[in-house]
Amino acid sequence: MVQSSVLGFPRMGVNRDLKKATEAYWGGKLSQAELLAEGKRLRLEHWKLQKDAGIDIIPSNDFSFYDHVLDHIQLFSCIPDKYTKYNLDPIDEFFAMGRGLQKPQTDKDSAVDVPSLEMVKWFDSNYHYVKPTVQDGQKFKLKSDPKPVVEFLEAKEAGIITRPVLVGPVTFLALGKADRGQKVDPISLVEELLPVYEELLTKLKEAGAETVQIDEPSLVLDLPPRVKKAFKPVYEKLTGLGDKIPKLVLATYFGDIVHNIDVLPALSDVYGIHIDIVRNPEQLETVIGALGPKQLLSVGVVDGRNIWKTNFRTAVEKAEKAVQALGKDRVIIASSSSLLHTPHTLESEKKLEDEVKDWFSFAVQKTHELTTIAKAVTDGRFSVRDQLEANSKSIHARWISARTNDPKVKDRQSKITPVMFERKSPFPIRIAAQQKLLNLPLFPTTTIGSFPQTKEIRIQRNRFTKGEITAEEYEKFIEKEIQDVVKIQEELGLDVYVHGEPERNDMVQYFGERLTGYVFTTHAWVQSYGSRCVRPPIIVGDISRPAPMTVKESKYAASISNKPMKGMLTGPITCLRWSYPRDDIHQSVQAEQLALALRDEVVDLEAAGVYVIQVDEPALREGLPLRKGLERENYLSWAVKSFRLSVSGVQDSTQIHSHFCYSEFQDFFSAIAALDADVLSIENSKSDAKLLKVFVDEAYPRHIGPGVYDIHSPRIPSEEEIKDRIQEMLEYLSPEQLWVDPDCGLKTRQWKETKTSLINMVNAAKFYREKYAKAN
Ligand SMILES: Nc1nc2c(c(=O)[nH]1)N[C@@H](CNc1ccc(C(=O)N[C@@H](CCC(=O)N[C@@H](CCC(=O)N[C@@H](CCC(=O)O)C(=O)O)C(=O)O)C(=O)O)cc1)CN2
Ligand code: MET
Ligand SMILES: [Zn+2]
């Protein structure tokens, strides 16, 4: 029999229950016991739901209160001293690493002040994981009552035998980094770490686990030789333990493993291998050819990264190919990756039109797809004839739908000319014109766009969406919010203002809701990091802009400000990447359509008197194909072109900013430079300022604002701390080039900490402004 398998299930619950519980716990409104109970309830509900769908192999330990990599950091006691020294409850120590903790002294406890660990993108997704941070001489120790064992037993007690999911040792270390000031290469610690896996796996076996899913997605990357070499000793050692540990299914996803296929012989004693054949179907044959004589192949045929209904015909064909080669008992039908990246259930969507709703499949629906495909392969297609027929009808209907095709958009795309990618003059001429118009001081201060999205803002928007208040009332409310943030920025003494984005639910969804070719959902939330979720809009057809999207708010904000007001847009690549893209036309075509729509918006903003315009591209880096080579070059070429197409319609005196919130820009620095943005703001506060050296090496001529403080945490940076950061930056960047700004937008913060942090930031900038004014 061909079994069905899910690699991981979304954690939040049907109504974002986990988000609500964790935030209530952080806010002191839910006890620790209540939070833990809610986690348990959700796990059970998700296991049951998969069981009811008929899934044979159900994951456990895919749940997390924040992030599964962070779970492993705690599980292996890989915790920097700065967290352990406070003797916090394990769950609080866990959250302290995830989001930082700042607590005043009380009678009982001493004061706590720790920043979070670094958080970065999980491969090429919009999910963030907490980066393992290791020390020279790092030791590991298995935590007592290990989470994977506890959760396995929890499911077992409910009558469900699960397959625990672990991040594999090579990937865990390969994704890690040495702590600031430490020299250790994380992968060199693999021998230290291995005994902990041995102990954990032994305990899982004792608890009754027959198989374990061990995730080694790093195998899809270009691996440095020292990382690649680590697989052999690790898996020989583990499989050498024989029956003492569960059988291992080694899972890879988000890419192919063909370029690392020489690792496979070393893994031939591993029970099974999982590959993603949604993303890379062509790897199937090579991997089959490289399997050991008894090894299982888990084929990922249902997309864990997108929401399109699986095409049963092609999925079954691919699966049958594997069955022909290996036999029914050696093939597992699986999701391509964890379903973490898909929303919970389509059933919650009451407002979607039937026509498009029929094209989608969310996590719950995907579990049913998996069992149908497994049955088709086990018992023959006729055994699920009705499902196959309905599926092919739906796939066909989408194929021929008038919704997907807009000749006017295609026509405009065909008329794009090379000059449309170029600003009128080179940077030196532009910056002189901008300086004349804007008259900014040295070390200009600004923010990245959003100000706190308060409860009140969300409530009013919710009331407006539900029709409880009118459009005029909502507009009035937004205007008042804009007035408030303008006034606050005046008081803070910032130099370039923003309107604060109060009207936006999300920087991508907001645009999705205003563009033709998109549909959006009401409940389709996906975890982005910790308790934070996004509702990616869905691109179903050709994209165009029926009317201006942001002009009203920005124009109003500019009209009430005595300093330059920065207009705020989300760039084409970010709109694309943080939406669910179409799978029927190339992403470059969708990006170009978005770029044309945004170009019109940029030009309209300028015409409305907004002379600083920021086009955010935080997803540019994450879209980079995971492996070096032609695919990467192609991506960079069309991604850069889309950005340039979107911003190049303006005069020299209009200053174009762009923003990125990641610090790993070394490997595609040339693309960042090619954007030709006048000012870049980049996340930098959690990384070594040394990373900025690339700007020196490449003689980057334009302006840069490396973030001076982390915005993911409520922790307030001191003025001294910010001054130190600026001082470090000045080792690499000239004072004429440097802007002072936070790492990213402030929407997730509270006003209290926001104001204090910005006061400290502005004071730090003023300090350097004076210092350099005197020096000249
Ligand atoms: N798409 C996207 N990806 C991104 C980012 C981003 O900003 N957007 N930023 C980076 C980091 N990721 C982030 C992701 C989410 C959030 C975030 O703040 N999310 C909000 C939801 C934002 C949103 O869509 N809000 C809606 C809906 C809010 C809501 O929950 N409303 C209530 C009702 C109102 C209430 O009583 O509060 C409901 O629907 O039940 C709105 O404001 O209108 C959250 O999880 O809380 C922040 C950063 C990387 N990736
Ligand atoms: C994730 S990048 C965020 C940029 C956006 N302008 C904001 O400030 O929220
Ligand atoms: Zn950002």
Short mmCIF file of C-alpha atoms in Angstrom, two decimals, residues 385-609:
data_model
loop_
_atom_site.label_atom_id
_atom_site.label_comp_id
_atom_site.label_asym_id
_atom_site.label_seq_id
_atom_site.Cartn_x
_atom_site.Cartn_y
_atom_site.Cartn_z
CA ARG A 385 -12.82 8.27 -10.34
CA ASP A 386 -15.24 10.90 -9.09
CA GLN A 387 -12.52 12.89 -7.35
CA LEU A 388 -10.27 12.73 -10.39
CA GLU A 389 -13.06 13.89 -12.66
CA ALA A 390 -14.05 16.79 -10.44
CA ASN A 391 -10.40 17.77 -10.18
CA SER A 392 -9.80 17.76 -13.90
CA LYS A 393 -12.94 19.85 -14.43
CA SER A 394 -11.74 22.44 -11.98
CA ILE A 395 -8.24 22.57 -13.44
CA HIS A 396 -9.73 23.01 -16.90
CA ALA A 397 -12.12 25.73 -15.76
CA ARG A 398 -9.22 27.77 -14.43
CA TRP A 399 -7.28 27.20 -17.60
CA ILE A 400 -10.01 28.71 -19.78
CA SER A 401 -11.34 31.35 -17.37
CA ALA A 402 -11.67 34.92 -18.64
CA ARG A 403 -10.40 36.08 -15.25
CA THR A 404 -6.85 35.03 -15.90
CA ASN A 405 -6.32 36.90 -19.13
CA ASP A 406 -6.42 40.68 -19.77
CA PRO A 407 -5.36 41.68 -23.30
CA LYS A 408 -4.93 45.34 -22.25
CA VAL A 409 -2.27 44.36 -19.72
CA LYS A 410 -0.48 42.20 -22.27
CA ASP A 411 -0.58 45.03 -24.77
CA ARG A 412 1.00 47.45 -22.33
CA GLN A 413 3.72 44.94 -21.49
CA SER A 414 4.55 44.57 -25.15
CA LYS A 415 5.12 48.34 -25.39
CA ILE A 416 7.74 48.64 -22.65
CA THR A 417 10.88 50.38 -23.97
CA PRO A 418 14.46 50.43 -22.59
CA VAL A 419 14.28 54.09 -21.45
CA MET A 420 11.51 53.14 -19.07
CA PHE A 421 14.11 51.36 -16.89
CA GLU A 422 16.37 54.42 -16.53
CA ARG A 423 16.22 57.49 -14.32
CA LYS A 424 16.72 60.71 -16.28
CA SER A 425 20.23 61.46 -14.92
CA PRO A 426 22.97 59.70 -13.00
CA PHE A 427 23.04 59.82 -9.20
CA PRO A 428 25.36 62.84 -8.66
CA ILE A 429 23.03 65.06 -10.68
CA ARG A 430 19.96 63.61 -9.01
CA ILE A 431 21.23 63.99 -5.47
CA ALA A 432 22.17 67.61 -6.09
CA ALA A 433 18.66 68.34 -7.33
CA GLN A 434 17.17 66.47 -4.40
CA GLN A 435 19.32 68.24 -1.88
CA LYS A 436 18.24 71.58 -3.29
CA LEU A 437 14.61 70.65 -2.97
CA LEU A 438 14.72 68.80 0.36
CA ASN A 439 17.50 70.62 2.18
CA LEU A 440 18.28 67.78 4.59
CA PRO A 441 20.90 67.94 7.37
CA LEU A 442 23.80 65.52 7.75
CA PHE A 443 22.75 62.17 9.24
CA PRO A 444 19.10 62.66 8.26
CA THR A 445 16.71 60.69 10.41
CA THR A 446 13.65 58.88 9.15
CA THR A 447 11.56 55.80 9.86
CA ILE A 448 10.72 52.93 7.55
CA GLY A 449 7.05 53.68 7.11
CA SER A 450 4.64 52.17 9.56
CA PHE A 451 3.93 53.45 13.04
CA PRO A 452 2.23 51.30 15.68
CA GLN A 453 -0.88 49.57 14.40
CA THR A 454 -2.83 50.09 17.58
CA LYS A 455 -5.76 48.03 18.75
CA GLU A 456 -7.92 51.07 18.00
CA ILE A 457 -6.79 51.18 14.36
CA ARG A 458 -7.55 47.50 13.90
CA ILE A 459 -10.92 47.82 15.56
CA GLN A 460 -11.94 50.75 13.37
CA ARG A 461 -10.80 48.94 10.24
CA ASN A 462 -12.68 45.87 11.32
CA ARG A 463 -15.81 47.94 11.88
CA PHE A 464 -15.42 49.52 8.47
CA THR A 465 -14.94 46.11 6.81
CA LYS A 466 -18.07 44.86 8.51
CA GLY A 467 -20.02 47.95 7.41
CA GLU A 468 -20.51 49.23 10.96
CA ILE A 469 -18.99 52.59 10.07
CA THR A 470 -19.10 54.40 6.73
CA ALA A 471 -16.21 55.03 4.37
CA GLU A 472 -16.28 58.72 5.36
CA GLU A 473 -16.10 57.89 9.05
CA TYR A 474 -13.20 55.54 8.46
CA GLU A 475 -11.44 58.12 6.31
CA LYS A 476 -11.83 60.74 9.03
CA PHE A 477 -10.41 58.32 11.53
CA ILE A 478 -7.39 57.63 9.30
CA GLU A 479 -6.83 61.36 8.76
CA LYS A 480 -6.77 61.86 12.50
CA GLU A 481 -4.21 59.06 12.84
CA ILE A 482 -2.07 60.72 10.18
CA GLN A 483 -2.31 64.07 11.98
CA ASP A 484 -1.19 62.40 15.18
CA VAL A 485 1.85 60.72 13.67
CA VAL A 486 2.87 63.91 11.87
CA LYS A 487 2.70 65.79 15.13
CA ILE A 488 4.68 63.13 16.95
CA GLN A 489 7.37 63.20 14.27
CA GLU A 490 7.57 66.97 14.61
CA GLU A 491 8.03 66.61 18.35
CA LEU A 492 10.64 63.92 17.90
CA GLY A 493 12.54 66.11 15.46
CA LEU A 494 12.75 63.56 12.64
CA ASP A 495 13.86 64.89 9.25
CA VAL A 496 11.87 62.92 6.71
CA TYR A 497 8.36 62.05 7.81
CA VAL A 498 6.09 59.18 6.94
CA HIS A 499 2.31 59.06 7.15
CA GLY A 500 2.48 55.93 9.31
CA GLU A 501 0.49 53.52 7.11
CA PRO A 502 -2.52 53.42 9.45
CA GLU A 503 -4.85 52.64 6.54
CA ARG A 504 -2.96 49.45 5.67
CA ASN A 505 -3.77 46.05 7.06
CA ASP A 506 -0.54 44.76 5.56
CA MET A 507 2.01 46.14 3.13
CA VAL A 508 1.17 43.49 0.53
CA GLN A 509 -2.42 42.63 1.16
CA TYR A 510 -3.37 46.32 1.04
CA PHE A 511 -2.08 46.56 -2.54
CA GLY A 512 -3.57 43.19 -3.46
CA GLU A 513 -6.95 44.52 -2.45
CA ARG A 514 -6.54 47.49 -4.80
CA LEU A 515 -5.24 45.74 -7.89
CA THR A 516 -7.18 43.90 -10.56
CA GLY A 517 -6.05 40.32 -11.06
CA TYR A 518 -5.91 39.61 -7.34
CA VAL A 519 -8.35 37.96 -4.96
CA PHE A 520 -8.01 38.16 -1.21
CA THR A 521 -9.19 36.11 1.68
CA THR A 522 -10.71 36.78 5.08
CA HIS A 523 -9.22 33.99 7.21
CA ALA A 524 -6.31 32.61 5.24
CA TRP A 525 -3.62 33.47 7.78
CA VAL A 526 -0.11 32.08 7.61
CA GLN A 527 2.54 32.34 10.31
CA SER A 528 5.35 34.72 9.43
CA TYR A 529 7.26 34.75 12.71
CA GLY A 530 6.32 34.04 16.30
CA SER A 531 2.74 35.15 16.74
CA ARG A 532 2.78 37.35 13.65
CA CYS A 533 0.73 36.24 10.70
CA VAL A 534 0.08 37.41 7.17
CA ARG A 535 -2.80 36.88 4.81
CA PRO A 536 -1.13 36.64 1.41
CA PRO A 537 -3.45 37.83 -1.35
CA ILE A 538 -3.73 35.50 -4.34
CA ILE A 539 -2.77 36.44 -7.88
CA VAL A 540 -5.25 34.76 -10.19
CA GLY A 541 -5.02 36.84 -13.36
CA ASP A 542 -3.24 39.65 -15.22
CA ILE A 543 -2.61 42.59 -12.90
CA SER A 544 -3.52 46.24 -13.40
CA ARG A 545 -4.24 49.31 -11.29
CA PRO A 546 -7.78 50.58 -11.71
CA ALA A 547 -7.17 53.71 -9.59
CA PRO A 548 -4.50 55.34 -7.40
CA MET A 549 -3.90 53.30 -4.27
CA THR A 550 -2.01 55.49 -1.82
CA VAL A 551 -2.16 59.02 -3.18
CA LYS A 552 -4.99 60.30 -1.03
CA GLU A 553 -3.30 59.49 2.28
CA SER A 554 0.19 60.58 1.23
CA LYS A 555 -1.05 63.81 -0.29
CA TYR A 556 -2.99 64.61 2.85
CA ALA A 557 0.03 63.82 5.03
CA ALA A 558 2.30 66.02 2.89
CA SER A 559 -0.23 68.85 3.11
CA ILE A 560 -0.05 69.00 6.90
CA SER A 561 3.72 68.57 7.25
CA ASN A 562 6.46 71.15 7.46
CA LYS A 563 9.13 68.67 6.44
CA PRO A 564 9.46 66.25 3.49
CA MET A 565 6.86 63.49 3.56
CA LYS A 566 7.94 60.13 2.24
CA GLY A 567 5.39 58.21 0.14
CA MET A 568 5.35 54.52 0.80
CA LEU A 569 4.85 51.68 -1.67
CA THR A 570 5.55 47.98 -1.74
CA GLY A 571 7.76 47.01 -4.66
CA PRO A 572 6.86 44.56 -7.42
CA ILE A 573 8.98 41.68 -6.20
CA THR A 574 7.68 41.93 -2.66
CA CYS A 575 4.10 42.16 -3.88
CA LEU A 576 4.76 39.04 -5.91
CA ARG A 577 6.66 37.02 -3.32
CA TRP A 578 4.35 37.74 -0.41
CA SER A 579 1.30 36.90 -2.44
CA TYR A 580 0.43 33.43 -3.62
CA PRO A 581 1.62 33.77 -7.21
CA ARG A 582 0.02 32.19 -10.26
CA ASP A 583 1.56 28.95 -11.35
CA ASP A 584 0.39 29.22 -14.95
CA ILE A 585 2.66 32.06 -16.12
CA HIS A 586 6.24 32.88 -15.24
CA GLN A 587 6.82 35.03 -12.17
CA SER A 588 8.77 37.56 -14.20
CA VAL A 589 5.62 38.32 -16.18
CA GLN A 590 3.64 38.86 -12.99
CA ALA A 591 6.41 41.09 -11.59
CA GLU A 592 6.40 43.20 -14.72
CA GLN A 593 2.64 43.69 -14.50
CA LEU A 594 3.02 44.76 -10.89
CA ALA A 595 5.85 47.10 -11.85
CA LEU A 596 3.70 48.88 -14.42
CA ALA A 597 0.91 49.33 -11.89
CA LEU A 598 3.36 50.71 -9.33
CA ARG A 599 5.02 52.97 -11.88
CA ASP A 600 1.72 54.74 -12.36
CA GLU A 601 1.39 55.09 -8.62
CA VAL A 602 4.90 56.55 -8.25
CA VAL A 603 4.22 59.11 -10.96
CA ASP A 604 0.88 60.02 -9.39
CA LEU A 605 2.51 60.51 -6.00
CA GLU A 606 5.07 62.86 -7.48
CA ALA A 607 2.33 64.80 -9.23
CA ALA A 608 0.56 65.08 -5.88
CA GLY A 609 3.59 66.78 -4.33
#
